[in-house]
XYZ file of C-alpha atoms in Angstrom:
349
model
C 75.762 -13.836 3.358
C 74.415 -17.251 2.352
C 75.065 -20.233 4.659
C 73.896 -23.880 4.700
C 70.737 -24.649 6.701
C 70.451 -28.433 6.473
C 72.453 -31.656 6.323
C 72.159 -32.190 2.587
C 73.509 -28.726 1.765
C 76.408 -29.278 4.146
C 77.295 -32.602 2.525
C 77.060 -31.085 -0.964
C 79.451 -28.323 0.067
C 81.998 -30.816 1.372
C 81.635 -32.898 -1.808
C 82.365 -29.715 -3.787
C 85.411 -29.144 -1.567
C 86.594 -32.689 -2.322
C 86.210 -32.181 -6.069
C 87.969 -28.802 -6.134
C 90.848 -29.579 -3.778
C 91.455 -32.949 -5.391
C 91.494 -31.638 -8.963
C 93.103 -28.191 -9.149
C 96.685 -29.509 -9.455
C 95.730 -31.395 -12.620
C 95.715 -28.039 -14.392
C 99.370 -27.658 -13.447
C 100.084 -31.140 -14.820
C 98.395 -30.161 -18.092
C 100.538 -27.010 -18.429
C 103.506 -28.556 -20.201
C 106.925 -27.045 -19.423
C 105.333 -24.374 -17.203
C 107.391 -24.139 -14.037
C 105.465 -24.292 -10.773
C 107.006 -20.991 -9.627
C 105.394 -19.138 -12.558
C 102.193 -21.162 -12.364
C 101.792 -20.121 -8.745
C 101.599 -16.417 -9.614
C 98.540 -17.211 -11.725
C 97.187 -19.451 -8.973
C 97.260 -16.535 -6.528
C 95.649 -14.114 -8.980
C 92.894 -16.605 -9.830
C 92.218 -17.218 -6.137
C 91.982 -13.472 -5.422
C 89.554 -12.857 -8.287
C 87.351 -15.792 -7.261
C 87.366 -14.613 -3.626
C 86.312 -11.077 -4.618
C 83.534 -12.298 -6.910
C 82.151 -14.686 -4.271
C 82.334 -11.980 -1.577
C 80.417 -9.442 -3.683
C 77.754 -11.961 -4.709
C 76.986 -14.838 -2.314
C 78.744 -13.046 0.533
C 76.529 -9.962 0.132
C 73.185 -11.705 -0.465
C 70.778 -13.514 1.839
C 69.923 -12.897 5.492
C 72.417 -15.136 7.309
C 74.371 -12.578 9.303
C 76.143 -9.509 8.044
C 77.001 -8.935 4.369
C 80.624 -9.208 3.287
C 81.708 -5.610 3.964
C 79.875 -5.434 7.294
C 81.296 -8.760 8.400
C 84.809 -7.682 7.461
C 84.495 -4.450 9.439
C 82.816 -6.112 12.445
C 85.617 -8.638 12.946
C 88.472 -7.538 15.176
C 91.775 -6.701 13.516
C 93.350 -9.379 15.691
C 91.266 -12.010 13.874
C 92.315 -10.466 10.561
C 95.927 -10.988 11.612
C 95.320 -14.613 12.612
C 93.687 -15.286 9.246
C 96.475 -13.527 7.342
C 99.217 -15.449 9.183
C 97.351 -18.739 8.668
C 97.207 -18.044 4.932
C 100.917 -17.195 4.732
C 101.872 -20.447 6.488
C 99.472 -22.421 4.309
C 100.816 -20.787 1.175
C 104.400 -21.827 1.841
C 103.230 -25.375 2.543
C 101.105 -25.442 -0.598
C 103.979 -24.113 -2.736
C 106.250 -26.840 -1.386
C 103.559 -29.419 -2.151
C 103.243 -28.138 -5.724
C 107.033 -28.236 -5.983
C 106.807 -31.892 -4.972
C 104.153 -32.429 -7.664
C 106.568 -30.997 -10.242
C 109.258 -33.440 -9.085
C 107.339 -36.560 -8.053
C 103.765 -36.205 -9.338
C 100.325 -35.885 -7.776
C 100.029 -39.522 -6.727
C 103.099 -39.152 -4.516
C 102.965 -35.519 -3.375
C 99.350 -35.216 -2.252
C 99.049 -38.317 -0.022
C 102.451 -37.588 1.534
C 101.757 -33.910 2.122
C 98.227 -34.235 3.424
C 99.081 -37.300 5.459
C 101.662 -35.226 7.322
C 99.202 -32.316 7.553
C 96.507 -34.482 9.139
C 98.897 -35.904 11.710
C 100.312 -32.511 12.703
C 97.009 -30.646 12.545
C 95.062 -33.420 14.268
C 97.366 -33.603 17.281
C 97.689 -29.825 17.560
C 93.905 -29.632 17.655
C 93.797 -32.399 20.264
C 96.310 -30.606 22.482
C 94.310 -27.363 22.395
C 90.859 -29.039 22.628
C 91.353 -32.492 24.211
C 87.818 -33.745 23.712
C 88.416 -36.485 21.161
C 89.612 -40.040 21.660
C 93.393 -40.302 21.843
C 93.191 -43.991 20.903
C 91.278 -43.283 17.684
C 93.680 -40.434 16.922
C 96.587 -42.791 17.501
C 95.047 -45.349 15.139
C 94.666 -42.654 12.472
C 98.274 -41.606 12.996
C 99.507 -45.182 12.551
C 97.474 -45.564 9.349
C 98.879 -42.291 7.992
C 102.469 -43.119 8.908
C 102.181 -46.512 7.214
C 100.709 -44.864 4.107
C 103.643 -42.406 4.055
C 106.135 -45.277 4.301
C 104.466 -47.321 1.556
C 104.089 -44.280 -0.699
C 107.753 -43.365 -0.275
C 108.803 -46.959 -0.941
C 106.627 -47.225 -4.051
C 108.007 -43.963 -5.419
C 111.618 -45.001 -4.723
C 111.129 -48.341 -6.466
C 109.407 -46.637 -9.394
C 112.317 -44.211 -9.851
C 114.792 -47.104 -9.912
C 112.745 -49.059 -12.463
C 112.323 -46.004 -14.705
C 116.073 -45.325 -14.537
C 116.853 -48.935 -15.462
C 114.491 -48.705 -18.441
C 116.203 -45.551 -19.684
C 119.649 -47.085 -19.068
C 118.798 -50.176 -21.118
C 117.762 -47.883 -23.952
C 121.137 -46.141 -23.723
C 119.600 -42.770 -22.871
C 120.634 -42.487 -19.226
C 122.742 -39.419 -18.377
C 124.259 -41.117 -15.349
C 124.803 -44.634 -14.066
C 123.930 -43.567 -10.508
C 120.545 -44.610 -9.190
C 118.168 -41.644 -8.948
C 117.287 -40.280 -5.525
C 113.659 -39.923 -4.452
C 114.456 -37.878 -1.347
C 113.752 -34.452 -2.879
C 110.145 -35.133 -3.887
C 109.376 -36.872 -0.590
C 111.002 -34.190 1.576
C 109.231 -31.329 -0.218
C 105.852 -32.992 0.292
C 106.429 -33.825 3.961
C 107.722 -30.356 4.898
C 104.859 -28.748 2.978
C 102.381 -31.015 4.745
C 103.729 -30.191 8.192
C 103.325 -26.484 7.443
C 99.746 -26.996 6.231
C 99.008 -28.851 9.458
C 100.307 -25.926 11.519
C 98.148 -23.246 9.884
C 94.783 -24.810 10.859
C 94.743 -23.687 14.540
C 95.388 -20.077 13.496
C 92.585 -20.287 10.960
C 90.185 -21.632 13.580
C 91.219 -18.833 15.950
C 90.324 -16.287 13.271
C 86.917 -17.858 12.676
C 85.804 -19.212 16.047
C 85.845 -16.010 18.077
C 82.546 -14.273 18.844
C 83.622 -11.414 16.631
C 85.630 -13.642 14.291
C 85.892 -13.431 10.535
C 83.037 -14.898 8.460
C 83.642 -17.387 5.627
C 83.467 -14.963 2.678
C 85.600 -12.364 4.442
C 88.015 -15.114 5.469
C 88.550 -16.176 1.865
C 89.082 -12.542 0.873
C 91.786 -12.078 3.549
C 93.223 -15.495 2.743
C 93.547 -14.714 -0.957
C 95.245 -11.387 -0.283
C 97.800 -13.089 1.960
C 98.432 -15.750 -0.695
C 99.106 -13.140 -3.401
C 101.426 -11.043 -1.214
C 103.369 -13.994 0.222
C 103.738 -15.642 -3.197
C 105.873 -12.709 -4.373
C 108.040 -13.064 -1.259
C 108.431 -16.849 -1.359
C 109.005 -16.900 -5.105
C 112.108 -14.762 -4.633
C 113.663 -17.875 -3.143
C 111.998 -20.523 -5.315
C 112.920 -18.733 -8.551
C 116.517 -18.041 -7.544
C 117.110 -21.324 -5.698
C 114.892 -23.690 -7.719
C 114.073 -27.199 -6.550
C 114.517 -28.327 -10.144
C 115.968 -26.708 -13.255
C 117.730 -23.390 -13.758
C 116.985 -20.116 -11.917
C 114.129 -18.088 -13.384
C 113.727 -14.434 -14.279
C 110.385 -12.691 -13.830
C 110.319 -11.857 -17.535
C 109.724 -15.540 -18.230
C 106.286 -15.199 -16.649
C 105.270 -12.702 -19.340
C 106.751 -14.895 -22.081
C 104.591 -17.884 -21.106
C 101.669 -18.895 -23.289
C 98.181 -17.534 -22.696
C 96.764 -21.003 -22.099
C 99.245 -21.680 -19.341
C 98.175 -18.478 -17.621
C 94.520 -19.485 -18.053
C 95.250 -22.849 -16.451
C 96.928 -21.155 -13.487
C 94.052 -18.696 -13.017
C 91.533 -21.541 -13.234
C 93.491 -23.626 -10.720
C 93.460 -20.783 -8.198
C 89.750 -20.153 -8.726
C 88.938 -23.851 -8.349
C 90.972 -24.116 -5.144
C 89.266 -20.977 -3.848
C 85.791 -22.378 -4.497
C 86.765 -25.511 -2.585
C 88.123 -23.415 0.294
C 84.964 -21.304 0.386
C 82.841 -24.462 0.493
C 84.891 -25.628 3.477
C 84.681 -22.244 5.255
C 80.936 -21.932 4.671
C 80.307 -25.505 5.815
C 82.152 -24.684 9.049
C 79.701 -21.795 9.683
C 76.254 -23.412 9.291
C 72.858 -22.002 10.250
C 69.891 -23.990 11.492
C 69.970 -27.440 13.052
C 72.664 -29.534 11.416
C 73.624 -32.725 13.193
C 74.921 -35.329 10.714
C 74.832 -38.835 12.172
C 78.323 -39.581 10.849
C 81.223 -37.205 10.100
C 80.666 -37.526 6.359
C 81.582 -33.892 5.721
C 85.125 -34.113 7.151
C 85.638 -37.489 5.483
C 84.736 -35.978 2.113
C 86.915 -32.875 2.413
C 89.922 -34.757 3.773
C 89.689 -37.342 0.985
C 90.826 -34.778 -1.600
C 94.378 -36.265 -1.678
C 92.867 -39.610 -2.693
C 91.156 -37.964 -5.655
C 94.411 -36.178 -6.543
C 96.276 -39.499 -6.362
C 93.711 -41.097 -8.674
C 94.207 -38.231 -11.124
C 97.930 -38.932 -11.030
C 97.638 -42.696 -11.440
C 94.722 -42.998 -13.883
C 94.933 -39.819 -15.972
C 98.581 -38.769 -15.886
C 99.982 -42.338 -15.694
C 102.534 -41.342 -13.047
C 103.184 -44.960 -12.073
C 103.813 -46.027 -15.655
C 106.826 -48.307 -15.747
C 106.190 -49.662 -12.270
C 106.105 -53.414 -11.693
C 103.561 -55.378 -9.668
C 105.347 -54.583 -6.405
C 105.067 -50.836 -7.014
C 101.383 -51.120 -7.900
C 100.601 -53.229 -4.830
C 102.431 -50.768 -2.563
C 100.522 -47.863 -4.122
C 97.186 -49.659 -3.705
C 97.847 -50.457 -0.049
C 99.003 -46.872 0.472
C 95.638 -45.549 -0.745
C 93.729 -47.980 1.488
C 95.761 -46.978 4.541
C 95.359 -43.278 3.746
C 91.579 -43.714 3.473
C 91.577 -45.566 6.802
C 93.513 -42.712 8.382
C 91.024 -40.155 7.051
C 88.119 -42.107 8.536
C 89.897 -42.447 11.891
C 90.749 -38.741 12.178
C 87.241 -37.738 11.070
C 85.517 -40.108 13.520
C 87.772 -39.327 16.510
C 85.464 -36.528 17.806
C 82.637 -39.087 18.126
C 84.599 -40.962 20.798
C 85.006 -38.282 23.422
C 87.361 -38.806 26.340
C 85.244 -36.515 28.476
C 82.185 -37.729 30.424
């Protein structure tokens, strides 16, 4: 397999992770009238194909450890199970996050979801490996909680303003103020689940005979495909928005929508592989600052910028909404820096 050997390669991998994880959902936004439940089938298929291609190429070349098939067979089946379970938990969280995107947009769903994920995952990691500074972790938690509050407030105000605009035009279906709870709740629950899966993933990778990065993505993609069929039984029959769906509607969707879904899964998979490979470096890599984690965990900021600047998700918002959204992004960025720098301030002598 091929692994990074120096600082610059490591940073480039994390920058690639940032770009992929912060951009893949834009393909869902561009797929007009394509329900997230159907889109997610394509996402899983695209991820699986990308994982297989990467495993048979980069994962089978070079001299950094065993090739893909050897690495997969060398790892204990227990680590396979940890990786599979981690992927299943992640997949449910990611589906809920995409459901939130369909309801509330990228600028709301991603910062809310990943803010919750960083808080949950960060403290779970601290409890199992208490070597980082609790004070810095606490500061990051406060920043993230404040960003969640401001984001929720901005979204609630935006929904009210948009409803009032429609009502003045005489096109409102109801005089009741719209609720923002659904989009917020979906993102937060999805984020908590994505925070929980990280310790299982580390357990699958960190063991002496753990799963390598290319094999991990292969197992991960298989779990995503299998669990998507299970979870979609509920999402399609008990939809978060719209009418229940039949599987035949997947085959009636346009080719370009399927292409977008496949591409989204492949892009996410490339970002995940960059993260997995960066976590398994070779050589002497000692970055002076935690730039890699800062880059990868800033993906929600890029997703939010896609939502605000490209998809105009805050269109119709007044100055108050825009100020709240701006402060939310600043606080989220501060939280990312705090969580990424916490390991530098060890509590242990």
